[in-house]
Amino acid sequence: MAKFVVSSAILNENSRGVAVGLLRASKLSLFCTTLAFLRGSWLLKLFLFLCREKVLTRALDSDFSGILRIFPKLAIIQKIPFLHCLGLRISANDVCLDFDRRVSHLLDKGALVDANGVYVYADQSYETIRAAKKRGLLIVYELQIAYYKEIQSIISRENKKNNSWVESNHLYSDSDAGTRIDKELSLVEHLVVASSYTKRTLIKYGFGDKKIRVIPYGFPPAFHKDYLPLKGRKLRLLYVGSLGVTKGVRYLLDAVEGLEDKIDLTIVGSGNSSAALQEGILKHRYIESLPHAKVLEYMRESDLFVFPTLSDGFGMVIAEAMSQGTPVVTTPNSCGGDFIHQGYNGWLVPPSDSQAIRRRILEILERPFLIEQVGREAVKTAELRPWSVYGEEIVDFVDSLKK
C-alpha cells in the first residue's frame, strides 16, 4: 500500500485536511511540521498555559502519535518577543528554509522505508523535493496561492491606477521573490490547487492543464442561524482578511461611500497596508484581530460578508461565512468561482469594481429578504463539503497517480 510523507511548515486546516484524509485511509507514513501538539500531551498543556487558545490550532488527535515529526526550534524563537529585543530575529522565510532542510535530511537518511511519496507545499519544499526525487518517490505539490507572476501583475496594475493605495513593502516586492516557487515547479509533475482561479493563473503562464488538479478545501461545520428583519436598522456588512492591496479593500471602501446612514461596516484584519487604506478603514468599525471562534460569531451576526479580493488561492473566509449562513459578495479570483452561483447562494462581482459591489449592497437594501434566502442556500453549499470530503478527494487523487 502506498504511503505518503506530508510536509507542511505550518499546521493549518489545509495541511491538517490532507494528513487526516491520508491517515484515515492508512496512507500516511509521517506528518512533518514545525510546531504541533498531540491532544492531552503535557507539551500542549504547557503551551496552553503560556499562549492560551492560539495553540489549539496546532493540536492533533492522538491518532498521530508515532507519525508526527516536528522541527520547532526556529518557530518557537520567532514567537518569543523578548528575543527580538536581543537582536535575534527569525523571519517566516527563515523558518521555512530550516524546515525544508530538516525534512530533506530525513528523506536522505532513508529511514522512512514505507514511504512511497511526499505531499509538499509551495515556497517551502525545494530541498525536500530534490531528496524525494533521489529516492524515486512520487511528488504531489500544492500551490496554495495564485501563481506569483499573476499577483505581481495585479499589484502593478493597482500601482498604476493609484499608488497611494499600494503598501510600500507588498507581497513579492523583492526582485527575487518567486524564484524558489519556479525552482520547485520545474521539478514536479503533479500539482494540486484549491481553486479554478489558481489553475487559470498557472495555465496563463505556460503550465500544462493536465498536470494540475483542482481540489477545493473543505467548509467548517454549518450553523443554522436566525435572520433578523432589516426594518428599523442598518445593514451589517463585514470584511475579514489581511489589508494588503491584493485583498481589494479599497474598492469596498469606495462602494460604501455615502451609504453611512444605511450600512454599518466592520473590518477585521491586519498586516502591511498603505496609509491611505489605514485612513479609510478608520472611518468604520475596525478590529485588528479576533480569535477564530469570535470571527465566526461576527460572521453569524452580519447580514452580508464582502470579500472583494483581487487574488486569493482559495479565500477560506468565504467558506467560513457561507458555513455560518451569511451570504457572500466576492470575486471570481478566489474559490467564489467554484462555489457561488450568482444570486442563488451568493454573488460574484468583477475584481476592482466598486460600483458592482455598491449595486449588490443597494439591491439587498431594496430586497432584504435575499439575506435569508441566499444565506440558507450558502449553508446548504457548506454542508455538502465538510473537510472529510476534501480528505477523501485527496486520497482518490493520490491513488489515481499509481495507475
Coordinates of N, CA and C in Angstrom, one line a residue, residues 158-251:
E158 N -2.6 47.9 -10.0 CA -3.1 48.8 -9.0 C -2.2 49.9 -8.7
N159 N -0.9 49.7 -8.8 CA 0.0 50.8 -8.6 C -0.1 51.9 -9.7
K160 N -0.4 51.5 -10.9 CA -0.6 52.5 -12.0 C -1.8 53.3 -11.8
K161 N -2.9 52.6 -11.3 CA -4.2 53.3 -11.1 C -4.0 54.4 -10.0
N162 N -3.5 54.0 -8.9 CA -3.3 55.0 -7.8 C -2.4 54.3 -6.7
N163 N -1.1 54.8 -6.8 CA -0.1 54.1 -5.9 C -0.2 54.4 -4.4
S164 N -1.1 55.4 -4.1 CA -1.3 55.7 -2.7 C -2.0 54.6 -1.9
W165 N -2.7 53.7 -2.7 CA -3.4 52.6 -2.1 C -2.5 51.3 -1.9
V166 N -1.3 51.4 -2.5 CA -0.4 50.2 -2.5 C 0.7 50.3 -1.4
E167 N 0.8 49.3 -0.6 CA 1.7 49.4 0.5 C 3.2 49.3 -0.1
S168 N 4.1 49.9 0.6 CA 5.5 50.0 0.1 C 6.2 48.7 0.0
N169 N 5.9 47.8 1.0 CA 6.6 46.5 1.0 C 5.6 45.4 0.8
H170 N 5.1 45.4 -0.5 CA 4.0 44.5 -0.7 C 4.5 43.0 -1.0
L171 N 3.5 42.1 -1.2 CA 3.8 40.7 -1.4 C 4.6 40.6 -2.7
Y172 N 5.7 39.9 -2.7 CA 6.6 39.7 -3.9 C 7.2 41.0 -4.4
S173 N 7.5 41.9 -3.5 CA 8.1 43.2 -4.0 C 9.6 43.0 -4.2
D174 N 10.2 42.0 -3.6 CA 11.6 41.6 -3.8 C 11.8 41.1 -5.3
S175 N 12.8 41.5 -5.9 CA 13.0 41.1 -7.3 C 13.3 39.6 -7.4
D176 N 13.8 39.0 -6.3 CA 14.0 37.5 -6.4 C 12.8 36.7 -5.9
A177 N 11.7 37.4 -5.5 CA 10.6 36.7 -5.0 C 10.0 35.8 -6.0
G178 N 9.6 34.6 -5.6 CA 9.0 33.7 -6.5 C 10.1 32.7 -7.2
T179 N 11.3 33.0 -7.0 CA 12.4 32.2 -7.6 C 12.3 30.8 -7.0
R180 N 12.1 30.6 -5.7 CA 12.0 29.3 -5.2 C 10.8 28.5 -5.7
I181 N 9.7 29.2 -5.9 CA 8.5 28.5 -6.4 C 8.8 28.0 -7.8
D182 N 9.4 28.8 -8.6 CA 9.8 28.4 -10.0 C 10.7 27.2 -10.0
K183 N 11.7 27.2 -9.1 CA 12.6 26.1 -9.0 C 11.8 24.8 -8.6
E184 N 10.9 24.9 -7.6 CA 10.1 23.8 -7.2 C 9.2 23.3 -8.3
L185 N 8.6 24.2 -9.0 CA 7.6 23.8 -10.1 C 8.4 23.1 -11.2
S186 N 9.6 23.4 -11.4 CA 10.4 22.8 -12.5 C 10.7 21.3 -12.2
L187 N 10.5 20.9 -11.0 CA 10.9 19.5 -10.6 C 9.7 18.6 -10.4
V188 N 8.5 19.2 -10.4 CA 7.3 18.4 -10.0 C 6.4 18.1 -11.3
E189 N 5.6 17.1 -11.2 CA 4.7 16.7 -12.3 C 3.3 16.7 -11.9
H190 N 3.0 16.7 -10.6 CA 1.6 16.6 -10.1 C 1.3 17.8 -9.2
L191 N 0.5 18.7 -9.7 CA 0.1 19.9 -8.9 C -1.3 19.9 -8.4
V192 N -1.5 20.3 -7.2 CA -2.8 20.4 -6.6 C -3.0 21.9 -6.3
V193 N -4.2 22.4 -6.7 CA -4.6 23.8 -6.3 C -6.0 23.7 -5.7
A194 N -6.3 24.8 -5.0 CA -7.6 24.8 -4.3 C -8.7 25.5 -5.0
S195 N -8.4 26.1 -6.1 CA -9.5 26.8 -6.9 C -9.2 26.8 -8.3
S196 N -10.2 27.0 -9.1 CA -10.1 27.1 -10.6 C -9.3 28.3 -10.9
Y197 N -9.5 29.4 -10.1 CA -8.8 30.6 -10.4 C -7.3 30.4 -10.3
T198 N -6.8 29.7 -9.3 CA -5.3 29.4 -9.2 C -4.9 28.6 -10.4
K199 N -5.6 27.7 -10.9 CA -5.3 26.9 -12.0 C -5.2 27.8 -13.3
R200 N -6.1 28.7 -13.4 CA -6.1 29.6 -14.6 C -4.8 30.4 -14.6
T201 N -4.3 30.9 -13.4 CA -3.1 31.7 -13.4 C -1.9 30.9 -13.8
L202 N -1.9 29.6 -13.4 CA -0.8 28.7 -13.9 C -0.8 28.5 -15.4
I203 N -2.0 28.2 -15.9 CA -2.1 28.0 -17.4 C -1.7 29.3 -18.1
K204 N -2.1 30.4 -17.6 CA -1.8 31.7 -18.3 C -0.3 31.9 -18.4
Y205 N 0.5 31.3 -17.5 CA 2.0 31.5 -17.6 C 2.7 30.2 -18.1
G206 N 1.9 29.4 -18.8 CA 2.6 28.3 -19.5 C 2.6 26.9 -18.9
F207 N 1.9 26.7 -17.8 CA 1.9 25.4 -17.2 C 0.8 24.6 -17.7
G208 N 1.1 23.3 -18.0 CA 0.1 22.4 -18.7 C -1.1 22.1 -17.8
D209 N -2.2 22.2 -18.5 CA -3.5 21.9 -17.9 C -3.6 20.5 -17.3
K210 N -3.1 19.5 -17.9 CA -3.2 18.1 -17.5 C -2.5 17.8 -16.2
K211 N -1.5 18.6 -15.8 CA -0.8 18.3 -14.6 C -1.3 18.9 -13.4
I212 N -2.4 19.7 -13.6 CA -3.0 20.5 -12.4 C -4.4 19.9 -12.1
R213 N -4.5 19.6 -10.8 CA -5.8 19.1 -10.3 C -6.4 20.1 -9.3
V214 N -7.6 20.5 -9.5 CA -8.3 21.4 -8.6 C -9.0 20.6 -7.5
I215 N -8.7 20.7 -6.3 CA -9.3 20.1 -5.1 C -9.6 21.2 -4.1
P216 N -10.8 21.7 -4.1 CA -11.1 22.8 -3.2 C -11.1 22.3 -1.7
Y217 N -10.7 23.3 -0.8 CA -10.7 23.0 0.6 C -12.1 22.7 1.1
G218 N -12.2 22.3 2.4 CA -13.5 22.0 3.0 C -14.1 23.2 3.7
F219 N -15.3 23.0 4.1 CA -16.0 24.1 4.9 C -16.1 23.7 6.3
P220 N -16.1 24.7 7.2 CA -16.3 24.4 8.7 C -17.7 23.9 8.9
P221 N -18.0 23.3 10.1 CA -19.3 22.8 10.4 C -20.4 23.9 10.2
A222 N -21.5 23.6 9.6 CA -22.6 24.6 9.3 C -23.3 25.0 10.5
F223 N -23.7 26.3 10.5 CA -24.5 26.8 11.6 C -25.8 27.4 11.0
H224 N -26.9 27.0 11.5 CA -28.2 27.5 11.0 C -28.7 28.6 11.9
K225 N -28.5 29.8 11.5 CA -28.8 30.9 12.3 C -30.2 31.5 12.1
D226 N -30.6 32.3 13.0 CA -31.9 33.1 12.8 C -31.6 34.4 12.1
Y227 N -32.5 34.8 11.2 CA -32.3 36.0 10.5 C -33.2 37.1 11.0
L228 N -32.6 38.3 11.3 CA -33.3 39.4 11.9 C -33.8 40.3 10.8
P229 N -35.0 40.8 10.9 CA -35.6 41.7 9.9 C -34.7 43.0 9.8
L230 N -34.6 43.5 8.6 CA -33.7 44.7 8.4 C -34.5 46.0 8.8
K231 N -35.8 45.9 8.9 CA -36.6 47.1 9.2 C -36.1 47.8 10.5
G232 N -35.9 49.1 10.4 CA -35.5 49.9 11.6 C -34.1 49.8 12.0
R233 N -33.2 49.2 11.2 CA -31.8 49.2 11.5 C -31.0 49.2 10.2
K234 N -29.7 49.4 10.4 CA -28.7 49.4 9.3 C -28.3 48.0 8.8
L235 N -27.9 47.9 7.6 CA -27.4 46.6 7.0 C -26.0 46.4 7.6
R236 N -25.8 45.3 8.2 CA -24.5 45.0 8.8 C -23.6 44.3 7.8
L237 N -22.5 45.0 7.4 CA -21.5 44.4 6.5 C -20.3 44.0 7.2
L238 N -19.6 43.0 6.7 CA -18.4 42.5 7.4 C -17.3 42.2 6.4
Y239 N -16.1 42.6 6.7 CA -14.9 42.1 5.9 C -13.9 41.5 6.9
V240 N -13.4 40.4 6.6 CA -12.3 39.8 7.4 C -11.2 39.3 6.5
G241 N -10.0 39.7 6.8 CA -8.8 39.4 6.0 C -7.7 40.3 6.2
S242 N -6.6 40.1 5.5 CA -5.4 41.0 5.6 C -5.8 42.2 4.8
L243 N -4.9 43.2 5.0 CA -5.2 44.6 4.4 C -4.2 45.0 3.3
G244 N -3.6 44.0 2.7 CA -2.7 44.3 1.6 C -3.5 44.6 0.3
V245 N -2.9 45.2 -0.7 CA -3.6 45.7 -1.9 C -4.3 44.6 -2.6
T246 N -3.8 43.4 -2.6 CA -4.5 42.3 -3.3 C -5.8 41.9 -2.7
K247 N -6.2 42.3 -1.6 CA -7.5 42.0 -1.0 C -8.6 42.9 -1.5
G248 N -8.2 44.0 -2.1 CA -9.2 44.9 -2.7 C -10.1 45.7 -1.8
V249 N -9.6 45.9 -0.5 CA -10.4 46.6 0.5 C -10.8 48.0 0.0
R250 N -9.9 48.6 -0.7 CA -10.1 50.0 -1.2 C -11.4 50.1 -2.0
Y251 N -11.8 49.0 -2.7 CA -13.0 49.0 -3.5 C -14.2 48.9 -2.7

